[in-house]
Coordinates of C-alpha atoms in Angstrom, one line a residue:
X1 CA -30.9 -21.7 -9.5
X2 CA -29.5 -18.5 -8.1
X3 CA -25.8 -18.6 -7.0
X4 CA -24.9 -18.1 -3.4
X5 CA -23.7 -14.5 -4.2
X6 CA -27.0 -13.5 -5.7
X7 CA -28.9 -15.1 -2.8
X8 CA -26.8 -13.0 -0.4
X9 CA -27.4 -9.8 -2.5
X10 CA -31.2 -10.5 -2.4
X11 CA -31.0 -10.9 1.4
X12 CA -29.2 -7.6 1.7
X13 CA -31.8 -5.9 -0.5
X14 CA -34.6 -7.4 1.7
X15 CA -32.9 -6.1 4.9
X16 CA -32.5 -2.6 3.4
X17 CA -36.2 -2.5 2.4
X18 CA -37.5 -3.6 5.7
X19 CA -35.4 -1.3 7.8
X20 CA -36.0 1.7 5.7
X21 CA -39.7 1.3 5.9
X22 CA -39.5 2.1 9.6
X23 CA -36.4 4.3 9.5
X24 CA -35.9 8.1 9.5
X25 CA -36.4 8.5 5.8
X26 CA -39.9 7.0 6.1
X27 CA -40.9 9.4 8.8
X28 CA -39.7 12.4 6.9
X29 CA -41.5 11.2 3.8
X30 CA -38.6 12.2 1.5
X31 CA -35.3 10.6 0.7
X32 CA -32.2 12.8 0.2
X33 CA -30.8 13.2 -3.4
X34 CA -27.2 12.9 -4.6
X35 CA -26.7 16.7 -4.1
X36 CA -27.5 16.3 -0.5
X37 CA -25.2 13.3 -0.2
X38 CA -22.2 15.3 -1.4
X39 CA -23.1 18.3 0.7
X40 CA -23.3 16.0 3.7
X41 CA -19.9 14.6 3.0
X42 CA -18.4 18.1 2.8
X43 CA -19.9 18.9 6.2
X44 CA -18.6 15.7 7.7
X45 CA -14.9 16.5 6.8
X46 CA -15.2 20.3 6.8
X47 CA -14.5 20.7 3.1
X48 CA -15.5 23.7 1.1
X49 CA -16.8 24.1 -2.5
X50 CA -14.3 26.9 -3.0
X51 CA -10.9 25.8 -4.2
X52 CA -8.8 28.1 -2.1
X53 CA -10.9 27.6 1.1
X54 CA -11.0 23.9 0.5
X55 CA -7.2 23.6 0.5
X56 CA -7.0 25.6 3.8
X57 CA -9.7 23.3 5.4
X58 CA -7.7 20.2 4.4
X59 CA -4.6 21.7 6.1
X60 CA -6.6 22.3 9.3
X61 CA -7.7 18.7 9.4
X62 CA -4.3 17.6 10.8
X63 CA -5.4 18.9 14.2
X64 CA -8.1 16.2 14.3
X65 CA -5.6 13.3 14.8
X66 CA -5.9 13.5 18.5
X67 CA -9.6 12.4 18.2
X68 CA -8.6 9.0 16.6
X69 CA -9.2 5.8 18.6
X70 CA -6.1 4.1 19.8
X71 CA -7.8 0.7 19.2
X72 CA -10.9 -0.7 17.7
X73 CA -12.1 -1.8 21.2
X74 CA -12.4 1.8 22.2
X75 CA -15.1 2.4 19.6
X76 CA -18.9 1.6 20.0
X77 CA -20.2 -1.4 18.2
X78 CA -22.6 -0.7 15.3
X79 CA -25.3 -2.7 13.6
X80 CA -26.1 -2.9 9.9
X81 CA -29.2 -0.9 10.4
X82 CA -27.1 2.0 11.8
X83 CA -25.6 2.7 8.4
X84 CA -28.7 2.2 6.2
X85 CA -29.2 5.0 3.7
X86 CA -31.8 5.5 0.9
X87 CA -31.2 8.1 -1.8
X88 CA -33.4 9.1 -4.6
X89 CA -32.3 10.2 -8.1
X90 CA -35.4 12.1 -9.4
X91 CA -34.9 11.7 -13.1
X92 CA -38.6 11.4 -13.6
X93 CA -39.5 14.8 -12.1
X94 CA -36.4 16.9 -12.9
X95 CA -35.7 17.4 -16.6
X96 CA -32.6 19.5 -15.9
X97 CA -31.0 16.8 -13.9
X98 CA -32.0 14.2 -16.6
X99 CA -29.8 16.0 -19.1
X100 CA -26.7 15.2 -17.0
X101 CA -27.5 11.5 -17.1
X102 CA -28.9 11.1 -20.7
X103 CA -27.1 9.2 -23.5
X104 CA -27.7 9.5 -27.2
X105 CA -29.3 6.0 -27.0
X106 CA -32.0 7.5 -24.7
X107 CA -30.7 5.6 -21.6
X108 CA -28.8 6.6 -18.5
X109 CA -25.0 7.2 -18.6
X110 CA -23.6 4.4 -16.5
X111 CA -20.5 6.4 -15.7
X112 CA -22.7 8.9 -13.8
X113 CA -24.2 6.0 -11.8
X114 CA -20.6 4.9 -10.9
X115 CA -19.9 8.4 -9.5
X116 CA -23.1 8.3 -7.4
X117 CA -22.3 4.8 -6.1
X118 CA -18.8 6.0 -5.0
X119 CA -20.3 9.0 -3.1
X120 CA -22.9 6.9 -1.5
X121 CA -20.4 4.2 -0.4
X122 CA -18.3 6.9 1.4
X123 CA -21.4 8.4 3.2
X124 CA -22.5 4.9 4.3
X125 CA -19.1 4.3 5.9
X126 CA -19.1 7.7 7.6
X127 CA -22.6 7.0 8.9
X128 CA -21.3 3.7 10.4
X129 CA -18.4 5.6 12.1
X130 CA -20.1 8.8 13.1
X131 CA -19.7 10.2 16.7
X132 CA -22.4 12.6 17.7
X133 CA -20.0 14.5 20.0
X134 CA -17.6 15.4 17.3
X135 CA -18.3 18.2 14.8
X136 CA -16.0 16.9 12.0
X137 CA -14.9 13.3 11.5
X138 CA -11.2 12.7 12.1
X139 CA -11.3 9.8 9.6
X140 CA -10.4 10.1 5.9
X141 CA -12.5 7.3 4.3
X142 CA -11.5 6.5 0.7
X143 CA -12.4 3.8 -1.9
X144 CA -9.9 0.9 -1.8
X145 CA -11.6 -1.2 -4.5
X146 CA -14.9 -2.0 -6.2
X147 CA -15.3 -5.7 -5.5
X148 CA -18.2 -6.3 -7.9
X149 CA -21.0 -4.7 -9.7
X150 CA -23.6 -7.0 -11.2
X151 CA -26.1 -5.7 -13.7
X152 CA -29.7 -6.9 -13.4
X153 CA -30.9 -4.9 -16.4
X154 CA -29.6 -3.9 -19.8
X155 CA -31.4 -0.6 -20.0
X156 CA -31.7 2.1 -17.4
X157 CA -34.5 4.5 -18.3
X158 CA -33.6 8.2 -18.3
X159 CA -37.1 9.5 -17.4
X160 CA -37.9 7.3 -14.4
X161 CA -36.8 7.8 -10.8
X162 CA -33.9 5.8 -9.5
X163 CA -33.4 4.7 -5.9
X164 CA -30.1 3.8 -4.2
X165 CA -30.1 1.9 -0.9
X166 CA -27.1 0.5 1.0
X167 CA -25.5 -0.3 4.3
X168 CA -22.3 -1.7 5.8
X169 CA -22.1 -5.5 5.6
X170 CA -18.6 -6.3 6.9
X171 CA -15.9 -4.6 8.9
X172 CA -12.2 -5.3 9.5
X173 CA -9.9 -3.3 11.7
X174 CA -9.5 -0.4 9.3
X175 CA -11.6 -1.4 6.3
X176 CA -15.4 -1.5 5.6
X177 CA -17.4 -3.3 3.0
X178 CA -20.6 -1.6 1.8
X179 CA -23.3 -3.2 -0.3
X180 CA -25.6 -1.1 -2.4
X181 CA -28.7 -1.8 -4.5
X182 CA -30.1 0.3 -7.3
X183 CA -33.7 0.0 -8.4
X184 CA -35.8 2.0 -10.8
X185 CA -39.5 3.0 -10.8
X186 CA -41.1 1.7 -14.0
X187 CA -44.7 0.8 -14.7
X188 CA -45.6 1.7 -11.1
X189 CA -43.1 -0.5 -9.3
X190 CA -39.4 -0.4 -8.4
X191 CA -37.4 -3.2 -10.1
X192 CA -33.7 -4.2 -9.6
X193 CA -31.0 -2.5 -11.8
X194 CA -27.8 -3.5 -10.1
X195 CA -26.0 -4.8 -7.0
X196 CA -22.7 -3.3 -6.0
X197 CA -20.0 -4.1 -3.4
X198 CA -17.4 -1.5 -2.5
X199 CA -14.5 -1.8 0.0
X200 CA -13.4 1.4 1.7
X201 CA -10.5 2.1 4.0
X202 CA -10.2 4.5 6.9
X203 CA -7.1 6.7 7.2
X204 CA -6.0 9.5 9.5
X205 CA -7.0 13.1 8.9
X206 CA -3.9 13.6 6.6
X207 CA -4.5 10.4 4.8
X208 CA -1.0 9.1 5.8
X209 CA -1.8 6.0 7.9
X210 CA -4.6 3.5 8.7
X211 CA -7.2 4.4 11.3
X212 CA -9.5 2.1 13.3
X213 CA -13.3 1.9 12.5
X214 CA -16.2 0.8 14.6
X215 CA -16.8 -3.0 14.9
X216 CA -20.0 -4.5 13.4
X217 CA -22.4 -6.8 15.1
X218 CA -24.7 -8.8 12.8
X219 CA -28.2 -9.3 14.1
X220 CA -30.2 -12.4 12.9
X221 CA -29.4 -15.1 10.3
X222 CA -29.6 -12.8 7.2
X223 CA -27.1 -10.4 8.6
X224 CA -24.9 -13.3 9.7
X225 CA -24.9 -14.6 6.1
X226 CA -24.0 -11.1 4.8
X227 CA -21.1 -10.8 7.3
X228 CA -19.8 -14.2 6.5
X229 CA -19.9 -13.4 2.8
X230 CA -17.8 -10.4 3.6
X231 CA -15.2 -12.7 5.1
X232 CA -15.4 -15.0 2.1
X233 CA -14.9 -11.9 -0.2
X234 CA -11.8 -10.9 1.7
X235 CA -10.3 -14.5 1.5
X236 CA -11.1 -14.6 -2.2
X237 CA -9.3 -11.3 -2.9
X238 CA -6.2 -12.6 -1.1
X239 CA -6.3 -15.8 -3.1
X240 CA -6.7 -14.0 -6.4
X241 CA -3.8 -11.7 -5.5
X242 CA -1.6 -14.6 -4.6
X243 CA -2.4 -16.4 -7.9
X244 CA -1.9 -13.3 -10.0
X245 CA -0.1 -13.9 -13.3
X246 CA 2.2 -11.0 -12.4
X247 CA 3.5 -13.2 -9.5
X248 CA 3.1 -16.9 -10.5
X249 CA 3.1 -18.9 -13.7
X250 CA -0.1 -19.9 -15.5
X251 CA -1.8 -23.2 -14.6
X252 CA -1.2 -26.3 -16.7
X253 CA -4.6 -25.8 -18.4
X254 CA -3.8 -22.2 -19.1
X255 CA -0.5 -23.1 -20.6
X256 CA -2.3 -25.4 -23.0
X257 CA -4.6 -22.6 -24.0
X258 CA -1.7 -20.3 -24.8
X259 CA 0.2 -23.0 -26.8
X260 CA -3.0 -23.9 -28.7
X261 CA -3.4 -20.2 -29.7
X262 CA 0.2 -20.0 -30.7
X263 CA -0.2 -23.1 -33.0
X264 CA -3.3 -21.7 -34.6
X265 CA -1.4 -18.6 -35.7
X266 CA 1.6 -20.4 -37.3
X267 CA 2.0 -20.1 -41.1
X268 CA 1.6 -23.7 -42.4
X269 CA 3.6 -22.7 -45.5
X270 CA 6.8 -22.1 -43.5
X271 CA 8.6 -23.9 -40.8
X272 CA 9.2 -20.9 -38.6
X273 CA 8.3 -19.8 -35.1
X274 CA 8.4 -16.2 -36.2
X275 CA 5.9 -16.4 -39.1
X276 CA 2.5 -15.7 -37.7
X277 CA -0.9 -15.7 -39.5
X278 CA -4.1 -14.3 -38.1
X279 CA -6.9 -17.0 -38.0
X280 CA -10.2 -16.3 -39.7
X281 CA -12.7 -14.0 -37.8
X282 CA -10.0 -12.9 -35.5
X283 CA -8.3 -9.6 -34.4
X284 CA -4.7 -9.3 -33.1
X285 CA -4.8 -8.0 -29.5
X286 CA -2.5 -5.2 -30.4
X287 CA -5.2 -3.9 -32.8
X288 CA -7.9 -3.9 -30.1
X289 CA -6.7 -0.9 -28.0
X290 CA -8.1 2.6 -27.4
X291 CA -6.3 5.3 -25.4
X292 CA -7.3 8.6 -23.8
X293 CA -5.8 11.5 -21.8
X294 CA -7.4 13.6 -19.0
X295 CA -6.1 16.8 -17.5
X296 CA -7.2 16.6 -13.8
X297 CA -8.7 20.0 -13.0
X298 CA -9.9 21.1 -9.5
X299 CA -13.5 20.8 -10.6
X300 CA -13.1 17.0 -10.4
X301 CA -11.6 16.9 -6.8
X302 CA -13.1 15.0 -4.0
X303 CA -13.6 16.1 -0.3
X304 CA -9.9 15.4 0.4
X305 CA -8.6 17.6 -2.4
X306 CA -7.7 14.7 -4.7
X307 CA -9.4 13.6 -7.9
X308 CA -12.7 12.0 -7.2
X309 CA -12.7 8.2 -7.6
X310 CA -16.1 8.2 -9.2
X311 CA -14.7 10.5 -11.9
X312 CA -11.9 8.1 -12.6
X313 CA -14.4 5.2 -12.8
X314 CA -16.6 7.1 -15.2
X315 CA -13.8 8.0 -17.5
X316 CA -12.4 4.4 -17.5
X317 CA -15.9 3.0 -18.2
X318 CA -16.6 5.3 -21.1
X319 CA -13.3 4.5 -22.7
X320 CA -13.9 0.8 -22.2
X321 CA -17.4 1.1 -23.6
X322 CA -16.1 2.9 -26.7
X323 CA -13.4 0.2 -27.2
X324 CA -16.0 -2.6 -26.9
X325 CA -18.3 -0.7 -29.3
X326 CA -15.5 -0.2 -31.9
X327 CA -14.5 -3.9 -31.5
X328 CA -17.9 -5.5 -31.8
X329 CA -19.3 -3.0 -34.3
X330 CA -22.5 -2.5 -32.3
X331 CA -23.8 -1.0 -29.1
X332 CA -22.4 -3.1 -26.2
X333 CA -24.3 -3.6 -22.9
X334 CA -22.5 -3.8 -19.6
X335 CA -22.8 -7.1 -17.8
X336 CA -20.5 -6.6 -14.8
X337 CA -17.7 -4.5 -13.3
X338 CA -15.2 -6.5 -11.5
X339 CA -12.2 -5.9 -9.2
X340 CA -11.5 -2.1 -9.7
X341 CA -8.4 -1.5 -7.7
X342 CA -7.4 1.9 -6.5
X343 CA -3.6 1.7 -6.1
X344 CA -2.7 5.3 -5.7
X345 CA -4.6 8.6 -5.4
X346 CA -4.6 11.0 -8.3
X347 CA -3.6 14.5 -7.5
X348 CA -5.2 17.6 -8.9
X349 CA -3.3 18.9 -11.9
X350 CA -2.1 15.4 -12.9
X351 CA -1.9 14.2 -16.5
X352 CA -4.0 11.0 -16.5
X353 CA -3.3 8.4 -19.2
X354 CA -6.0 5.8 -19.9
X355 CA -5.4 2.7 -21.9
X356 CA -8.2 0.2 -22.7
X357 CA -7.5 -3.2 -24.1
X358 CA -9.9 -5.9 -25.3
X359 CA -8.2 -8.9 -23.6
X360 CA -10.7 -11.7 -24.0
X361 CA -13.8 -12.5 -26.1
X362 CA -16.3 -15.4 -26.1
X363 CA -19.3 -15.5 -28.4
X364 CA -21.0 -12.1 -27.9
X365 CA -19.0 -11.2 -24.8
X366 CA -16.1 -8.7 -24.7
X367 CA -13.8 -8.4 -21.7
X368 CA -12.1 -5.0 -21.4
X369 CA -9.2 -4.0 -19.2
X370 CA -8.6 -0.3 -18.6
X371 CA -5.3 0.7 -17.1
X372 CA -4.8 4.3 -15.8
X373 CA -1.5 5.9 -14.9
X374 CA -0.3 9.4 -14.0
X375 CA 2.5 10.9 -16.1
X376 CA 4.9 13.3 -14.5
X377 CA 6.0 15.7 -17.3
X378 CA 9.0 16.9 -15.2
X379 CA 10.5 13.5 -14.2
X380 CA 9.0 11.6 -17.3
X381 CA 7.9 8.9 -14.8
X382 CA 4.7 6.8 -15.1
X383 CA 2.8 5.5 -12.0
X384 CA -0.1 3.2 -12.2
X385 CA -3.2 4.5 -10.3
X386 CA -6.0 2.1 -11.2
X387 CA -6.9 -1.1 -13.1
X388 CA -10.5 -1.6 -14.2
X389 CA -12.2 -4.7 -15.5
X390 CA -15.5 -4.5 -17.5
X391 CA -17.5 -7.3 -19.1
X392 CA -19.7 -6.2 -22.0
X393 CA -22.2 -8.1 -24.2
X394 CA -22.5 -7.2 -27.9
X395 CA -25.6 -7.6 -30.0
X396 CA -23.9 -10.0 -32.3
X397 CA -21.1 -12.6 -32.1
X398 CA -17.7 -10.8 -32.0
X399 CA -14.3 -11.8 -33.6
X400 CA -11.9 -13.7 -31.4
X401 CA -9.1 -11.6 -29.9
X402 CA -5.7 -13.2 -30.4
X403 CA -2.5 -12.5 -28.5
X404 CA 0.8 -12.4 -30.3
X405 CA 3.4 -11.9 -27.6
X406 CA 3.8 -13.7 -24.2
X407 CA 2.8 -10.6 -22.4
X408 CA -0.5 -10.4 -24.4
X409 CA -1.1 -14.1 -23.6
X410 CA -0.9 -13.2 -19.9
X411 CA -3.4 -10.4 -20.5
X412 CA -5.7 -12.9 -22.3
X413 CA -5.5 -15.4 -19.5
X414 CA -6.2 -12.7 -16.9
X415 CA -9.2 -11.5 -18.9
X416 CA -10.5 -15.0 -19.1
X417 CA -10.2 -15.4 -15.3
X418 CA -12.2 -12.3 -14.7
X419 CA -14.8 -13.3 -17.3
X420 CA -15.2 -16.8 -15.8
X421 CA -15.7 -15.3 -12.3
X422 CA -18.3 -12.9 -13.7
X423 CA -20.2 -15.6 -15.6
X424 CA -20.5 -17.8 -12.5
X425 CA -22.6 -15.2 -10.8
X426 CA -25.7 -14.9 -12.9
X427 CA -27.3 -13.4 -16.0
X428 CA -28.6 -10.0 -16.9
X429 CA -32.4 -9.6 -17.2

């Protein structure tokens, strides 16, 4: 039986399909592609493809602050259909484009899909908040977090067209939830690839303070369910943050797990707490790491002159995938992306340090956490920018990852929590 979350995702997909069949894209006979999506975003905020012009345009955006609404009540109410967008990725008909997405395994680079989802989520939110009388939007809409991405397929074919559809499903005062669905044309029909939920926040033109967004009015029972699920998602995120192991102690059951692991690593030949032995078919957590470094060049900037969130997600995913591959000894498949948090923007020119850690394993599953931080070479300070959680499935059963220190035990428990939440949702086809 499908979980409530998957039923709601199916409802959203159904809504998108029905509305698009009679929407503008149907009458025009052609859906925009990702290049058009990014060009449209540049037009909305007045950005330029030229580095020097782009910086000047961003400085000029400060004058748009007077166009911001003083309260949400001053803004017109929108419906979910108002923000519906369908985008085509024509991998089947454009071999040159296909090269950008191709992996050595003859499948699609999922990191590229993450970049496309991030761009589309921003455009969906700008469509929700657009005002026809204004040339440029005074809002700076940025990604706050990726709530969830559920995979519906293991393989994405590199030579078949991909369709992205999505719309706004929930709105707060200054935040917006957008759900997106990815399908792929194969054997004459589009079949589901993934379902994604992003949460975006609106800021003023200089990205210094929060800004109000248009309220959302659900129409009909399906949209009411989607909106209520958005409320549930918000409450769940608050509860998870409150129960974070960085704030409160583990539960009684979790403490038993940690102690049981500790006992399993004691050397039976000695009577010492310090003498530790690795159990059979296990790997110490400290030996399940992989690190990387990125110099953040202007080429990877977004429309607000900072590093594109999709680029950060792609780099984190690829490092996490490589770590899962090295750990399991075979090609891993992505099951889910969970709770990607954007804590701070990454500036152009930053030194970005990425650290991936296998933090939990169960049978063929590998839970990977990727932590990214900016290193300031002048002050020698490190500042966390993002935390990513990926669930992979290996082709064979993998060794158990074993923590040695208390800090590693907390990473293990945090990984288990994310894994358990993922596995409650459903399975990959």
